[in-house]
Short mmCIF file of C-alpha atoms and ligand atoms in Angstrom, two decimals:
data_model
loop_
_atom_site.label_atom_id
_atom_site.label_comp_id
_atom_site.label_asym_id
_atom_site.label_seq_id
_atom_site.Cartn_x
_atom_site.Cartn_y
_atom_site.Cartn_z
CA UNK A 1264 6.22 105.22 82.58
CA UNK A 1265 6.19 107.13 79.57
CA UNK A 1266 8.09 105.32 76.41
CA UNK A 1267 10.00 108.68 75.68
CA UNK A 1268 13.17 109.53 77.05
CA UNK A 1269 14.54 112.42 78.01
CA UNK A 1270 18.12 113.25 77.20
CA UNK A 1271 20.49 115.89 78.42
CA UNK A 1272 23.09 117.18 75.65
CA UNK A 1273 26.75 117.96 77.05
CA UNK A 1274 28.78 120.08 74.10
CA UNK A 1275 27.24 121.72 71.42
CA UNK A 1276 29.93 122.28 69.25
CA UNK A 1277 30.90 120.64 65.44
CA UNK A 1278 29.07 117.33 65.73
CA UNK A 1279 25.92 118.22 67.75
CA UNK A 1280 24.29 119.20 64.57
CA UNK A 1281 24.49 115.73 63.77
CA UNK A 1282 22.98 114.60 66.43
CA UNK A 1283 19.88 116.81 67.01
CA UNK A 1284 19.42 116.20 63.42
CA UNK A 1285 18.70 112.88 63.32
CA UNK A 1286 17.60 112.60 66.79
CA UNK A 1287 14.19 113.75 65.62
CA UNK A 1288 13.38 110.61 63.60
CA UNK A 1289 13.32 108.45 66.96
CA UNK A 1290 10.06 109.20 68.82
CA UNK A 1291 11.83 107.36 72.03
CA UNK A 1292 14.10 110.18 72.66
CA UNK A 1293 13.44 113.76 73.69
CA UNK A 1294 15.96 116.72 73.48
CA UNK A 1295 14.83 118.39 76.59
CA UNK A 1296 18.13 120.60 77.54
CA UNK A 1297 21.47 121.16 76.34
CA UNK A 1298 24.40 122.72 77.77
CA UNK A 1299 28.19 123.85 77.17
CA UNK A 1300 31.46 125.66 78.46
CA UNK A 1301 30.25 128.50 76.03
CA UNK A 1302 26.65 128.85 76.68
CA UNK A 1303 26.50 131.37 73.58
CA UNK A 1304 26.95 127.59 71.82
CA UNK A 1305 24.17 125.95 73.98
CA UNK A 1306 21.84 128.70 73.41
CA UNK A 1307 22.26 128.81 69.55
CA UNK A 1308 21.61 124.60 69.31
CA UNK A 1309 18.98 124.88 70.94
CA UNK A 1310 17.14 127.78 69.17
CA UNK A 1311 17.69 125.81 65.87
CA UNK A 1312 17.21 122.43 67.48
CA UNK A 1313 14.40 123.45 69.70
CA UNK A 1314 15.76 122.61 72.98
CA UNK A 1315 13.41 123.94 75.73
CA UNK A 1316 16.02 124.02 78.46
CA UNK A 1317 19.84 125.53 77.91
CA UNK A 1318 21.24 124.43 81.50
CA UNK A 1319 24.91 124.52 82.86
CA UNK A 1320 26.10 121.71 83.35
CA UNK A 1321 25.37 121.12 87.12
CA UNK A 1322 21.83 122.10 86.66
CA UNK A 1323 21.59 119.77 83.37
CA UNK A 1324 22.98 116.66 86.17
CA UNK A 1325 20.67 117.98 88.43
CA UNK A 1326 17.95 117.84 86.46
CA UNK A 1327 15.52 115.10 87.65
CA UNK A 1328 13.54 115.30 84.09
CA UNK A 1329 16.80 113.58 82.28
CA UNK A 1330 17.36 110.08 82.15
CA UNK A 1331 20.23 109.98 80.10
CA UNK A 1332 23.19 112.49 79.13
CA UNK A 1333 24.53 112.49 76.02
CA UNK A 1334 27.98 113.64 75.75
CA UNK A 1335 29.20 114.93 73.08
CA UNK A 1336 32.15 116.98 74.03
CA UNK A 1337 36.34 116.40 73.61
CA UNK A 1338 37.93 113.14 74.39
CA UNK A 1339 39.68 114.70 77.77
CA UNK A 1340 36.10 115.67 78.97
CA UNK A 1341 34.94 112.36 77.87
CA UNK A 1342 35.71 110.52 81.23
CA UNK A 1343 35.11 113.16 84.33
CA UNK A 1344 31.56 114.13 83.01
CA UNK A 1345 30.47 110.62 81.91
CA UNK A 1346 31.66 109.72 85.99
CA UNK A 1347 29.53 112.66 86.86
CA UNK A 1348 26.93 111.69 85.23
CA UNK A 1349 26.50 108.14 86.71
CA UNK A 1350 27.32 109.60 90.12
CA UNK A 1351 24.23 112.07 89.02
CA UNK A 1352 22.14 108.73 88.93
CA UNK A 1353 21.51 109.02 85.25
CA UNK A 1354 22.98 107.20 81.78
CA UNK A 1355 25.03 108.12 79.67
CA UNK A 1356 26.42 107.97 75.83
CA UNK A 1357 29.19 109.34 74.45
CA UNK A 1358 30.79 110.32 71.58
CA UNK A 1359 34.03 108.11 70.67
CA UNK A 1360 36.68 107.60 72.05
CA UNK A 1361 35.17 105.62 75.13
CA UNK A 1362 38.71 107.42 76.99
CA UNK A 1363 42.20 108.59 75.88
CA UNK A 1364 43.67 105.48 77.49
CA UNK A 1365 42.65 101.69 79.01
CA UNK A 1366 42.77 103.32 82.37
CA UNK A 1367 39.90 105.26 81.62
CA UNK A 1368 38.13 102.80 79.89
CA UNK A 1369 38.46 100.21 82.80
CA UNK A 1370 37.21 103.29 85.62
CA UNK A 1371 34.31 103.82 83.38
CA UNK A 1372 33.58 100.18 83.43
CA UNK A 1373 33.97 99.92 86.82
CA UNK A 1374 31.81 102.96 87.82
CA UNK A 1375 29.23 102.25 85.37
CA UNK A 1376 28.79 98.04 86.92
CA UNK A 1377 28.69 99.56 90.11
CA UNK A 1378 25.77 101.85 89.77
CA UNK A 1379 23.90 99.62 87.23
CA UNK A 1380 23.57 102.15 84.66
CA UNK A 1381 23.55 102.02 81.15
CA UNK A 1382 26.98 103.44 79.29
CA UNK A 1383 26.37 103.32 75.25
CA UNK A 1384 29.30 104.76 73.31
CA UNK A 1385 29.85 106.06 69.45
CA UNK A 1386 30.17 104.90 67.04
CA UNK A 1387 26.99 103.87 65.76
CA UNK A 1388 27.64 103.96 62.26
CA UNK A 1389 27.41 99.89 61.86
CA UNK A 1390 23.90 100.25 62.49
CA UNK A 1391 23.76 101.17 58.94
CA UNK A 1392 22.71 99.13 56.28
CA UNK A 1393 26.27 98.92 54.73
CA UNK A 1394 27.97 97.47 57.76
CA UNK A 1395 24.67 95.50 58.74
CA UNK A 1396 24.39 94.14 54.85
CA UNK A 1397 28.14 93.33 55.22
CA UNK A 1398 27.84 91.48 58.15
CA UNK A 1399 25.27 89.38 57.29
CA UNK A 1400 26.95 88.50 53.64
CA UNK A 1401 30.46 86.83 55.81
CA UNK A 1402 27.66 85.33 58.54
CA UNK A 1403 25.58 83.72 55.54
CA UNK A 1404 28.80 82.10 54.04
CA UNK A 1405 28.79 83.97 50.77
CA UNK A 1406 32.99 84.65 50.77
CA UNK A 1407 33.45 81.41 52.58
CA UNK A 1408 36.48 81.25 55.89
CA UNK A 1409 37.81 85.17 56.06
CA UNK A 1410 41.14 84.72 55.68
CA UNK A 1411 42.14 88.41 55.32
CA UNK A 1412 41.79 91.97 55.26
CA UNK A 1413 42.77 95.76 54.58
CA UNK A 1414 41.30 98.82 56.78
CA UNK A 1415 42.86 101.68 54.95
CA UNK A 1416 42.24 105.23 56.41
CA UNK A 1417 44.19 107.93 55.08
CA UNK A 1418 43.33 111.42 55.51
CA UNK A 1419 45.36 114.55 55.92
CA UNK A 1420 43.86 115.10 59.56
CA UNK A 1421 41.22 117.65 60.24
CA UNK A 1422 42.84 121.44 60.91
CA UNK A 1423 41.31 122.27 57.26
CA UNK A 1424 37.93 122.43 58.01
CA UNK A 1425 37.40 122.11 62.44
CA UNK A 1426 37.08 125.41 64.24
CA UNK A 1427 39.47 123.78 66.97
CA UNK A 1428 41.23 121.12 66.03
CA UNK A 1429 43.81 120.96 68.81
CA UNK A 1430 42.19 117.78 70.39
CA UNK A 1431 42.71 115.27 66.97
CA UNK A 1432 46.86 115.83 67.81
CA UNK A 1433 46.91 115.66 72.08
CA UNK A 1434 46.60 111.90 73.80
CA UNK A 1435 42.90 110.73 73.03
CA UNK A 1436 43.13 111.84 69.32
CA UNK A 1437 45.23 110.96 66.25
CA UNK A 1438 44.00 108.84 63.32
CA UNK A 1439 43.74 105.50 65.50
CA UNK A 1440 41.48 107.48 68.46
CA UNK A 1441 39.92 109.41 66.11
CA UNK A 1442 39.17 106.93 63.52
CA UNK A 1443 39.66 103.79 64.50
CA UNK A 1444 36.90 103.30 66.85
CA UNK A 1445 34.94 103.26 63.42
CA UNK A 1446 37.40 100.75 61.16
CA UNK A 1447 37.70 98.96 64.97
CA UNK A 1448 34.07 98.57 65.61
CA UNK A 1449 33.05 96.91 62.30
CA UNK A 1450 35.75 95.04 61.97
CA UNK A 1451 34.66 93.46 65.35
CA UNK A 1452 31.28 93.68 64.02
CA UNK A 1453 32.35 91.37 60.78
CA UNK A 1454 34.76 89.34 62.33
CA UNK A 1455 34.36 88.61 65.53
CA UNK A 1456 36.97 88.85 68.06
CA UNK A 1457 40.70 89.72 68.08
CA UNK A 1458 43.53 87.09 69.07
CA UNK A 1459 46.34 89.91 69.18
CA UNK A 1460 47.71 92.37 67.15
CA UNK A 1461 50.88 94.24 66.41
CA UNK A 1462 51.66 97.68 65.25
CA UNK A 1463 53.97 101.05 64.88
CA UNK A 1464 52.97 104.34 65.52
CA UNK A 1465 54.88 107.34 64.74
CA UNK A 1466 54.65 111.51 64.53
CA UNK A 1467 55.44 112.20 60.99
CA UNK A 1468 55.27 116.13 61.78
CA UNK A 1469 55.92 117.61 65.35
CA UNK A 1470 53.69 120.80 64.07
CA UNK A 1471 50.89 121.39 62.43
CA UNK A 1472 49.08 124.81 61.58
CA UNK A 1473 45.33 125.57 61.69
CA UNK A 1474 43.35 125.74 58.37
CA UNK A 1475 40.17 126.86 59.37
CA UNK A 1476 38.89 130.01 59.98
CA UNK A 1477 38.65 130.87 63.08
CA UNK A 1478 41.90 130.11 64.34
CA UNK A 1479 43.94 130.47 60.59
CA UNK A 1480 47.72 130.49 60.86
CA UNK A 1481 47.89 129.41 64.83
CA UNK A 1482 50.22 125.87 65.14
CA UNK A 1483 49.53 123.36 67.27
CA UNK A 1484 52.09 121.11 69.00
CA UNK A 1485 51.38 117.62 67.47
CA UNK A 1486 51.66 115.18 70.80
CA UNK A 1487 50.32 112.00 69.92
CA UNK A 1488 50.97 109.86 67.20
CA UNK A 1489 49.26 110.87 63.56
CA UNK A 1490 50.46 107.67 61.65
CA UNK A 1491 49.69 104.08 62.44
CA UNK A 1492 50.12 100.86 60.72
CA UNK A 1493 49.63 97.12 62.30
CA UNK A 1494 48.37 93.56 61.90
CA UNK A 1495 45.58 92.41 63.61
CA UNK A 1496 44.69 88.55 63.77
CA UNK A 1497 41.68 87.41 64.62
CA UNK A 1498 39.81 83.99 66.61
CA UNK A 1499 38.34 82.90 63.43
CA UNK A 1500 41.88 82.84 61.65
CA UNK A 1501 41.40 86.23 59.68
CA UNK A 1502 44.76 88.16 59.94
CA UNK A 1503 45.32 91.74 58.07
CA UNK A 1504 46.07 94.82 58.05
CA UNK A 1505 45.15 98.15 59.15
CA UNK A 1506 46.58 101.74 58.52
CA UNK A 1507 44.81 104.91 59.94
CA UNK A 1508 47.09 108.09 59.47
CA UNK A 1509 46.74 111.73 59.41
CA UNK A 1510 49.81 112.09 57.17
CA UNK A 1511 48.83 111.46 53.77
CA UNK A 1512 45.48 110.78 51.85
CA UNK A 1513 44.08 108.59 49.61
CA UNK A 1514 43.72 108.95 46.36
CA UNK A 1515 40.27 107.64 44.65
CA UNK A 1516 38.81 105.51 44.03
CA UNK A 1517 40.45 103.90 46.97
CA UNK A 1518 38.42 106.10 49.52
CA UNK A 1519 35.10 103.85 48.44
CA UNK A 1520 35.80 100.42 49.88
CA UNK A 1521 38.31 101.22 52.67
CA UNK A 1522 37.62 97.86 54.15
CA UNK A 1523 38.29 94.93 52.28
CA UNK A 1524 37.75 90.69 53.55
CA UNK A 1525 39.03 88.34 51.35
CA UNK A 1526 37.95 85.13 51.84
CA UNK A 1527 38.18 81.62 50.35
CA UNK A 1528 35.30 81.63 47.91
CA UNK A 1529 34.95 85.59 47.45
CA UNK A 1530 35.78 89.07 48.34
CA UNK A 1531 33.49 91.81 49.50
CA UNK A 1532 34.12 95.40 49.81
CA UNK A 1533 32.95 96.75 52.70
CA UNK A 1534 31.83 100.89 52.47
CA UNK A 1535 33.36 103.60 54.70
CA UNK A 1536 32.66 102.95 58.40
CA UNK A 1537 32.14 106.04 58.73
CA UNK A 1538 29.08 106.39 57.06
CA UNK A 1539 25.62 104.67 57.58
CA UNK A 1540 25.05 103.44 53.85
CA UNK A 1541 27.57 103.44 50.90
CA UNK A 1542 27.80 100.20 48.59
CA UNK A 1543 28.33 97.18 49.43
CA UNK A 1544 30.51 94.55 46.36
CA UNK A 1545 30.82 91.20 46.30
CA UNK A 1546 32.95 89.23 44.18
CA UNK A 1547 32.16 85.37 44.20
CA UNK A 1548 35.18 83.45 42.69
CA UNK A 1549 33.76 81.79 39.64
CA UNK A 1550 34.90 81.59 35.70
CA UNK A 1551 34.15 85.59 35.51
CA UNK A 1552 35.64 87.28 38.85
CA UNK A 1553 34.25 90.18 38.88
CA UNK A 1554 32.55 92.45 41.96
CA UNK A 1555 28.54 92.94 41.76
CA UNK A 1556 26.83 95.59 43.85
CA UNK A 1557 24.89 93.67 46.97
CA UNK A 1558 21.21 95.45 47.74
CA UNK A 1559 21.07 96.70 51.30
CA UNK A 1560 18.88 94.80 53.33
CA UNK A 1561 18.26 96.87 56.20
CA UNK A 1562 16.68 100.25 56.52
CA UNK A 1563 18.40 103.01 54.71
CA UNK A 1564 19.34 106.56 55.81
CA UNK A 1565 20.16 106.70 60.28
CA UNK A 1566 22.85 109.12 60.95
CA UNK A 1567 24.12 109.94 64.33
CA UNK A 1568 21.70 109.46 67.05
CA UNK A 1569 20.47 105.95 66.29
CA UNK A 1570 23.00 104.08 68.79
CA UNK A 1571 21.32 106.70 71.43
CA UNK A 1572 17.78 105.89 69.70
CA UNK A 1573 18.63 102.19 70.57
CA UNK A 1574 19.94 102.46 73.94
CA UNK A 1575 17.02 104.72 75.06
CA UNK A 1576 14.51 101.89 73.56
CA UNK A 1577 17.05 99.16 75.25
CA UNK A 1578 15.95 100.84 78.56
CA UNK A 1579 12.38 100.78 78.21
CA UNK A 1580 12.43 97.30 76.79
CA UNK A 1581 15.16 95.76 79.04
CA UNK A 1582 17.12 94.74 76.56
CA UNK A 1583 20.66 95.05 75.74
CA UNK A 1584 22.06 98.21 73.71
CA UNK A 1585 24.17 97.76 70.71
CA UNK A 1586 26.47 100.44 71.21
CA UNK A 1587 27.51 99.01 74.25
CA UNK A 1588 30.31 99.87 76.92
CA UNK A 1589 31.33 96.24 76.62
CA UNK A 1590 32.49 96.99 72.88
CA UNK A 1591 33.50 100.55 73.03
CA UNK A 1592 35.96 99.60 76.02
CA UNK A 1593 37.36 96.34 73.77
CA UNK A 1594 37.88 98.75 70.70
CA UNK A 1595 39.96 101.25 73.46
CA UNK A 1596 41.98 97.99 74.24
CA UNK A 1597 42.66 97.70 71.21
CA UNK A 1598 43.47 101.33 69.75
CA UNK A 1599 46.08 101.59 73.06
CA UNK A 1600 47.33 98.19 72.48
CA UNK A 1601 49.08 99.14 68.84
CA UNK A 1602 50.47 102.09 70.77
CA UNK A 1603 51.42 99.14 73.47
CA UNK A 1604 52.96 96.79 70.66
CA UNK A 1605 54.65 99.64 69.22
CA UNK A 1606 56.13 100.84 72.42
CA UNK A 1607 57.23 96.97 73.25
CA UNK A 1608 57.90 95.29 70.25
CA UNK A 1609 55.43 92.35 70.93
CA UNK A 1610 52.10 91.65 70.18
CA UNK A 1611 49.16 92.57 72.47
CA UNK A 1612 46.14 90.27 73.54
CA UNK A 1613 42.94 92.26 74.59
CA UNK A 1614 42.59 91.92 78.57
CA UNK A 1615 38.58 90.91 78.00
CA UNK A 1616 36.96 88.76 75.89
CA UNK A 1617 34.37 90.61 72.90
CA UNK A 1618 30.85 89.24 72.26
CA UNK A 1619 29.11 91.02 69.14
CA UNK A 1620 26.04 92.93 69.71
CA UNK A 1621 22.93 92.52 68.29
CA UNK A 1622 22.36 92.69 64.32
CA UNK A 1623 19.52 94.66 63.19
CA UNK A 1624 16.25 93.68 62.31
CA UNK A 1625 15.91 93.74 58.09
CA UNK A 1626 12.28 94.13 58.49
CA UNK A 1627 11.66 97.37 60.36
CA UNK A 1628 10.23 100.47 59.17
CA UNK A 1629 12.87 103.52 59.73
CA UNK A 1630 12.64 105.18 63.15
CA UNK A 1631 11.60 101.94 64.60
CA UNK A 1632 14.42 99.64 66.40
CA UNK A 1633 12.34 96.76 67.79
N1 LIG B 2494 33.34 116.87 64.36
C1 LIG B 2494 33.07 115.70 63.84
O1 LIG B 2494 32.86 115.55 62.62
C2 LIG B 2494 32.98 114.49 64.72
C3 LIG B 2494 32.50 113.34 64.13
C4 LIG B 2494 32.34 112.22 64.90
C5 LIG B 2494 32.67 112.25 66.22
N2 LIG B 2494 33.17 113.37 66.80
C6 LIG B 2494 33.52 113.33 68.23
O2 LIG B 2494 32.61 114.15 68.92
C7 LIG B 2494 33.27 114.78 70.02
C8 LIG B 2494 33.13 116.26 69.89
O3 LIG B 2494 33.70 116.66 68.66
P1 LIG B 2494 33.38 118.07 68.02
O4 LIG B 2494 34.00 118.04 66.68
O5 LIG B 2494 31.92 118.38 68.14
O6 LIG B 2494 34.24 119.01 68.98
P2 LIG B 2494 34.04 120.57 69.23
O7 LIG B 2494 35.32 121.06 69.83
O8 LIG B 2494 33.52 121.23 68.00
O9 LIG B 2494 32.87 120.62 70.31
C9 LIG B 2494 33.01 120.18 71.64
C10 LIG B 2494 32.13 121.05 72.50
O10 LIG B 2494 32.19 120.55 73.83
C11 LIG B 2494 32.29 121.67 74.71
N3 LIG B 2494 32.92 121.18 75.94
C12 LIG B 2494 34.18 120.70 76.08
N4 LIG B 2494 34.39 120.32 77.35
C13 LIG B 2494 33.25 120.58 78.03
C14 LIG B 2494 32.85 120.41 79.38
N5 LIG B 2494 33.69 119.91 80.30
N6 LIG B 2494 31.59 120.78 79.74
C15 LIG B 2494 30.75 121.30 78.81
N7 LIG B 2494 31.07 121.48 77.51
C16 LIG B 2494 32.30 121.12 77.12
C17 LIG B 2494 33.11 122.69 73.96
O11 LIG B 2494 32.90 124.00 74.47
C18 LIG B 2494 32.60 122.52 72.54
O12 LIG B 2494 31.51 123.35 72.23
C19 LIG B 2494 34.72 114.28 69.98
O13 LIG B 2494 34.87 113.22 70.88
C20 LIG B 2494 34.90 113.82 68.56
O14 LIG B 2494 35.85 112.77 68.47
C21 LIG B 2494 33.32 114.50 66.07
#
């Protein structure tokens, strides 16, 4: 069997580029065909991206040539193709959120166990060298017991720059489905698993109108909530806090380190999760406190893709993926359980138990996983 994968793409729209990008820096993965609702789309990615094959999308399931689909279209479509696709016999990743709600999470589990077939999910981004450098700072001891944190997100949403943005305001979206699978993931990725958590959620505005171009001047119904703040705590002891709204912004330099863990012999300031890179500070408690950049010591410069780069290797190699099912679903407990807490006034326990995923290898050349 050949060490290359094929891969199906399923949406073409704002992120794909992204994607088929990056994608080209892997030699396990192949682009073979690419499809969406507007072909017009498909046909345009692929010219740039050179796709040979621009399929609908029952020909793209159909196709016996792909071994894994990657989908990359809105959170509602998220679900019934990633279902087709494992029906279709083949794997799949897909773009974050996992679902729009635990329900869907726990089908896709079920489905997915059923057929024994690989399910990787985004985000991917702590495969990066700022997450990966971070993560291997707290495991190495350097700012002692975490004993808290700060995940600050706040933006203004996205209807100033998406061609549709109607999907970041209906169920599946909003700052905590939208972004929080990012803060989520490395935070699980740094600290380990959650005990519980508690939160609020609210709508701050019940409209919003559309920035961009396309669709300048059209308002949206807002339907989900754009504003969260909560606590999380987690088994090593590590409580803090978390906000992730589309209702304000924040001002620099605040943006830079939006993740903060404090611990009991230093602080480090963890760059955006939603990035690959970005600096990593550490300040160790001593006579002079003050924050020193941290060298990266992984490889430098992935982008979107390299979860998908991983899984496709994971297959050949029988191995487990990193961006696994396993932690996309316990980051979708999570993101419904503040809406949970906030709905109940109590705190929520995930319903299944997180193990972290591999860390990278430091010594790799880029492209290569293994
Ligand atoms: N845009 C970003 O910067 C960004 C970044 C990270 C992650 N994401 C995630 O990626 C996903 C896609 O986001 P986007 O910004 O590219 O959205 P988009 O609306 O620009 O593109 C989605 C594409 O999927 C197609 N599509 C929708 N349903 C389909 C179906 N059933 N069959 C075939 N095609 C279908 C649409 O026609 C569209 O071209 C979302 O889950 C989003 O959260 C987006």
């Amino acid at each position: 069997m050949s060490d290359v994968v094929n891969v199906g793409v399923i949406g073409t729209g704002a992120i794909s580029g992204a994607y088929l990008g990056m994608a080209k820096n892997f030699p396990g993965v192949r682009m073979l065909a690419c499809s969406d609702l507007d072909p017009m789309r498909a046909k345009a990615a692929a010219e740039k991206f050179g796709i040979p094959k621009v399929l609908d999308v029952d020909s793209l399931l159909a196709d016996p040539e792909i071994e894994i689909v990657l989908n990359l279209t809105i959170p509602a479509a998220h679900l019934p193709l990633a279902i087709r696709t494992i029906e279709a016999g083949k794997h799949t990743y897909l773009e974050k959120p996992l679902g729009i709600d635990r329900e869907e999470g726990r089908k896709l589990l079920d489905v997915a166990r059923s057929r024994n077939l690989r399910v990787g999910c985004a985000p991917d981004t702590f495969m990066g060298a700022g997450i990966q450098t971070a993560r291997k700072l707290i495991d190495d001891g350097a700012i002692g017991k975490p004993v808290a944190f700060t995940a600050f997100m706040l933006s203004r949403g996205h209807e100033h720059w998406h061609p549709s943005p109607e999907f970041y305001y209906a169920p599946g979206g909003g700052p905590m489905f939208d972004m929080g699978p990012y803060y989520l993931t490395a935070l699980l990725q740094l600290l380990g698993p959650v005990k519980r958590l508690s939160g609020f959620a609210s709508i701050t505005r019940t409209e919003r109108t559309i920035l961009s171009q396309q669709k300048h001047g059209q308002v949206m119904k807002v339907t989900t909530p754009d504003h969260f703040s909560g606590s999380i705590e987690f088994q090593n002891g590590c409580v803090g806090s978390i906000i992730q709204s589309f209702a304000t912004r924040a001002a620099p330099p605040m943006g830079k380190h939006p993740i903060i863990i404090y611990g009991t012999e230093g602080t480090l300031a963890v760059p955006d999760p939603n990035g690959f890179d970005g600096t990593v500070s550490l300040c160790k408690f001593g006579e002079k406190d003050e924050y020193v950049e941290v060298p990266h010591a992984f490889v430098t410069g992935y982008g979107r893709s390299v979860g998908l780069a991983d899984m496709a290797r994971a297959i050949r190699t029988n191995r487990p993926h990193r961006c696994s099912l396993e932690q996309a679903f316990c980051v979708l407990d999570l993101m419904q359980g503040f809406l949970d807490s906030n709905h109940s006034g109590n705190a929520y326990s995930p319903i299944l138990p997180y193990q972290r995923t591999a860390a990278m290898n430091p010594n790799l050349p880029f492209g290569q996983l293994d």
